[in-house]
Amino acid sequence: MTDTTHASQILRRLPIILIGVVAVLGAFFFRDSLTFDALAQNRETLLAFRDSHYLLAALGFVALYAIIVAFSLPGATIMTLTGGFLFSLFPGALFNVVAATLGAVAIFLAARWGFGAQMARRLEGSDGLVRKIKDGIDENQWSMLFLIRLVPAVPFFLANLIPSVVGVSLFRFAVSTFLGIIPGAVVYTSVGAGLGEVFAAGETPDLGVIFEPHILLPILGLCLLAALPVLLKTLRGKKGL
């Protein structure tokens, strides 16, 4: 019985173990493949393939992007730019959001299936950022799920992992991920949509555009709206309301 249980635990953890192994190997072998220079060198080939096989190009792009996110491979930012470059702001932004959401859901399901209750117990005894995110999700799931997507300080992988082991439903996770990453995706997709001029000038894109006041302030406003229910609940608790 013990051997069977042990084998079952290993089998359940295979998906998340595979993700971890591929992530490490990908960081080593593919760190120079999905880069801005690679996109610049292959842009004509990519555009020609898109023009000849638009549907196949779109499906292939979404699948590749989802795989990159699911296995935490380097190049997610470049893929977002590529989505804008190949498919313009729309439907490029939609393709980017769908692909990133699919990849995030894959990590979510792998972690839930592999660790579940055991990881939840470990998070209970943790501290720092991870514990704060977990406590916030426990208090108000929708608000915290949106907040960890909107705030750039929360690593994307961490935002996929923690909800999987604290009782968040797949529906809530998928919806909050899809909607929560839209602002950032739209910004970077718009940068990608203008890469034709950047390539012609022999320059590199300005990814710091997301920190421009006219872009950053609305995103911070969305963060505040997402955090508002949590803040109100905290204040009510302190006042005994």
Coordinates of C-alpha atoms in Angstrom, one line a residue:
M1 CA 0.0 0.0 0.0
T2 CA 2.9 2.4 0.9
D3 CA 4.7 1.7 -2.4
T4 CA 1.4 2.3 -4.3
T5 CA 0.8 5.6 -2.5
H6 CA 4.4 6.7 -3.1
A7 CA 4.1 5.8 -6.8
S8 CA 0.8 7.7 -7.1
Q9 CA 2.4 10.8 -5.5
I10 CA 5.2 10.7 -8.0
L11 CA 2.8 10.3 -10.9
R12 CA 0.7 13.3 -9.7
R13 CA 3.8 15.4 -9.5
L14 CA 5.2 14.5 -13.0
P15 CA 3.5 17.5 -14.8
I16 CA 4.9 20.1 -12.4
I17 CA 8.3 18.4 -12.3
L18 CA 8.3 18.3 -16.1
I19 CA 7.6 22.1 -16.2
G20 CA 10.4 22.7 -13.8
V21 CA 12.9 20.6 -15.8
V22 CA 11.9 22.2 -19.1
A23 CA 12.1 25.7 -17.5
V24 CA 15.7 25.1 -16.4
L25 CA 16.8 23.5 -19.7
G26 CA 14.9 26.2 -21.7
A27 CA 16.7 29.0 -19.7
F28 CA 20.0 27.5 -20.7
F29 CA 19.4 26.4 -24.3
F30 CA 16.8 29.0 -25.6
R31 CA 17.9 32.2 -23.8
D32 CA 19.4 33.5 -27.1
S33 CA 16.7 32.2 -29.4
L34 CA 13.6 34.2 -28.5
T35 CA 15.2 37.7 -28.6
F36 CA 14.5 41.0 -30.3
D37 CA 17.5 40.4 -32.6
A38 CA 16.1 37.0 -33.7
L39 CA 12.7 38.6 -34.4
A40 CA 14.5 41.4 -36.4
Q41 CA 16.4 38.8 -38.5
N42 CA 13.4 36.6 -39.3
R43 CA 10.8 39.3 -39.7
E44 CA 10.4 39.0 -43.4
T45 CA 10.0 35.2 -43.3
L46 CA 7.4 35.5 -40.5
L47 CA 5.4 38.2 -42.4
A48 CA 5.5 36.1 -45.6
F49 CA 4.2 33.0 -43.7
R50 CA 1.5 35.1 -42.0
D51 CA 0.4 36.5 -45.4
S52 CA 0.3 33.0 -47.0
H53 CA -1.2 31.0 -44.1
Y54 CA -2.9 33.5 -41.7
L55 CA -5.0 31.0 -39.7
L56 CA -2.1 28.6 -39.3
A57 CA 0.2 31.4 -38.3
A58 CA -2.3 32.6 -35.7
L59 CA -2.9 29.2 -34.3
G60 CA 0.8 28.4 -34.3
F61 CA 1.6 31.6 -32.6
V62 CA -1.0 31.1 -29.8
A63 CA 0.2 27.5 -29.3
L64 CA 3.9 28.5 -29.1
Y65 CA 3.2 31.4 -26.7
A66 CA 1.1 29.2 -24.5
I67 CA 3.9 26.6 -24.3
I68 CA 6.5 29.3 -23.5
V69 CA 4.3 30.5 -20.6
A70 CA 3.4 27.0 -19.4
F71 CA 7.0 25.9 -19.2
S72 CA 8.3 29.3 -18.0
L73 CA 10.6 29.6 -21.0
P74 CA 12.4 32.8 -21.7
G75 CA 10.8 35.0 -24.4
A76 CA 7.3 35.8 -23.2
T77 CA 7.9 39.6 -23.7
I78 CA 9.3 39.0 -27.2
M79 CA 6.3 36.9 -28.0
T80 CA 4.0 39.7 -26.9
L81 CA 5.8 42.1 -29.2
T82 CA 5.7 39.5 -32.0
G83 CA 1.9 39.3 -31.6
G84 CA 1.6 43.0 -32.2
F85 CA 4.1 42.9 -35.0
L86 CA 2.4 40.1 -36.9
F87 CA -1.2 40.7 -36.1
S88 CA -1.3 44.5 -35.1
L89 CA -2.9 45.7 -31.9
F90 CA -6.1 43.8 -32.7
P91 CA -6.3 40.8 -32.9
G92 CA -2.7 40.7 -31.7
A93 CA -3.6 41.7 -28.1
L94 CA -6.4 39.1 -28.1
F95 CA -4.0 36.4 -29.3
N96 CA -1.5 37.4 -26.6
V97 CA -4.0 37.3 -23.8
V98 CA -5.5 34.0 -24.9
A99 CA -2.1 32.4 -25.2
A100 CA -0.8 33.7 -21.8
T101 CA -4.0 32.6 -20.1
L102 CA -3.8 29.1 -21.6
G103 CA -0.2 28.8 -20.4
A104 CA -1.1 30.1 -16.9
V105 CA -4.0 27.6 -16.7
A106 CA -1.6 24.7 -17.5
I107 CA 0.7 25.7 -14.6
F108 CA -2.3 26.1 -12.3
L109 CA -3.6 22.6 -13.1
A110 CA -0.2 21.0 -12.9
A111 CA 0.5 22.5 -9.5
R112 CA -2.9 21.7 -8.1
W113 CA -2.7 18.1 -9.3
G114 CA 0.8 17.7 -8.1
F115 CA 0.9 19.4 -4.7
G116 CA -2.5 20.5 -3.6
A117 CA -3.0 20.2 0.1
Q118 CA 0.7 19.6 0.9
M119 CA 1.7 22.9 -0.7
A120 CA -1.2 24.7 1.1
R121 CA 0.1 23.5 4.5
R122 CA 3.6 24.9 3.6
L123 CA 2.2 28.2 2.6
E124 CA 0.4 28.4 6.0
G125 CA 3.8 28.4 7.6
S126 CA 5.5 30.7 5.2
D127 CA 6.0 34.5 5.5
G128 CA 6.8 37.5 3.3
L129 CA 5.2 38.2 -0.1
V130 CA 4.0 34.7 -0.6
R131 CA 2.1 34.6 2.7
K132 CA 0.6 38.0 2.1
I133 CA -0.7 37.0 -1.3
K134 CA -2.2 33.8 0.2
D135 CA -3.8 35.6 3.0
G136 CA -5.2 38.2 0.7
I137 CA -6.7 35.5 -1.6
D138 CA -8.2 33.8 1.4
E139 CA -9.9 37.0 2.4
N140 CA -11.1 38.2 -1.0
Q141 CA -10.4 36.0 -3.9
W142 CA -11.6 38.1 -6.8
S143 CA -9.8 41.3 -5.6
M144 CA -6.5 39.6 -4.9
L145 CA -6.5 37.6 -8.1
F146 CA -7.0 40.8 -10.1
L147 CA -4.4 42.6 -8.0
I148 CA -1.6 40.1 -8.5
R149 CA -2.2 40.2 -12.2
L150 CA -2.1 44.0 -12.4
V151 CA 0.9 44.6 -10.1
P152 CA 4.1 44.0 -12.0
A153 CA 6.0 43.3 -8.8
V154 CA 4.3 39.8 -8.5
P155 CA 6.1 37.3 -10.7
F156 CA 3.8 35.7 -13.3
F157 CA 4.8 32.1 -12.3
L158 CA 4.1 32.9 -8.6
A159 CA 0.7 34.4 -9.6
N160 CA -0.1 31.1 -11.2
L161 CA 1.2 28.8 -8.5
I162 CA -0.3 30.2 -5.3
P163 CA -3.9 30.3 -6.3
S164 CA -3.7 26.6 -7.4
V165 CA -3.1 25.5 -3.8
V166 CA -5.4 27.8 -1.8
G167 CA -8.7 26.7 -3.1
V168 CA -9.2 29.1 -6.0
S169 CA -11.6 27.6 -8.6
L170 CA -10.3 27.1 -12.2
F171 CA -13.1 29.4 -13.4
R172 CA -12.1 32.3 -11.2
F173 CA -8.4 31.8 -11.9
A174 CA -8.9 31.8 -15.7
V175 CA -11.3 34.8 -15.8
S176 CA -9.1 36.9 -13.5
T177 CA -6.0 36.0 -15.5
F178 CA -7.6 36.8 -18.8
L179 CA -9.0 40.1 -17.7
G180 CA -6.1 41.1 -15.4
I181 CA -3.4 40.8 -18.0
I182 CA -5.2 42.8 -20.6
P183 CA -3.8 46.3 -19.7
G184 CA -0.1 45.2 -19.8
A185 CA -0.8 43.1 -22.9
V186 CA -2.4 46.0 -24.8
V187 CA 0.6 48.2 -24.0
Y188 CA 3.3 45.8 -25.2
T189 CA 1.2 44.7 -28.2
S190 CA 0.9 48.3 -29.3
V191 CA 4.7 48.6 -29.0
G192 CA 5.0 45.4 -31.1
A193 CA 2.6 46.9 -33.7
G194 CA 5.0 49.7 -34.3
L195 CA 8.1 47.5 -34.7
G196 CA 8.1 48.0 -38.5
E197 CA 9.3 51.6 -38.0
V198 CA 11.7 50.5 -35.3
F199 CA 13.3 47.9 -37.6
A200 CA 13.5 50.4 -40.4
A201 CA 15.3 52.9 -38.2
G202 CA 17.7 50.1 -36.9
E203 CA 16.6 50.8 -33.3
T204 CA 15.2 48.7 -30.4
P205 CA 11.7 49.1 -28.9
D206 CA 11.3 51.1 -25.7
L207 CA 9.8 48.6 -23.3
G208 CA 9.9 51.3 -20.5
V209 CA 6.8 52.8 -22.1
I210 CA 4.7 51.0 -19.5
F211 CA 6.1 53.3 -16.9
E212 CA 5.1 56.5 -18.7
P213 CA 2.6 58.4 -16.5
H214 CA -0.3 58.3 -19.0
I215 CA 0.0 54.5 -19.1
L216 CA 1.2 53.7 -15.5
L217 CA -1.4 55.9 -13.7
P218 CA -4.5 54.1 -15.2
I219 CA -3.0 50.8 -14.4
L220 CA -2.3 51.9 -10.8
G221 CA -5.9 53.1 -10.7
L222 CA -7.1 49.6 -11.7
C223 CA -4.8 48.2 -8.9
L224 CA -6.5 50.5 -6.4
L225 CA -10.0 49.4 -7.5
A226 CA -8.9 45.8 -7.2
A227 CA -7.5 46.4 -3.7
L228 CA -10.5 48.5 -2.5
P229 CA -12.6 45.6 -1.2
V230 CA -9.7 44.2 0.7
L231 CA -8.9 47.7 2.2
L232 CA -12.5 48.3 3.2
K233 CA -12.8 44.9 4.8
T234 CA -9.6 45.6 6.8
L235 CA -10.8 49.1 7.9
R236 CA -14.2 47.7 9.0
G237 CA -12.4 45.0 11.0
K238 CA -10.3 47.5 12.8
K239 CA -13.3 49.7 13.6
G240 CA -15.4 46.8 14.7
L241 CA -18.0 47.4 12.0

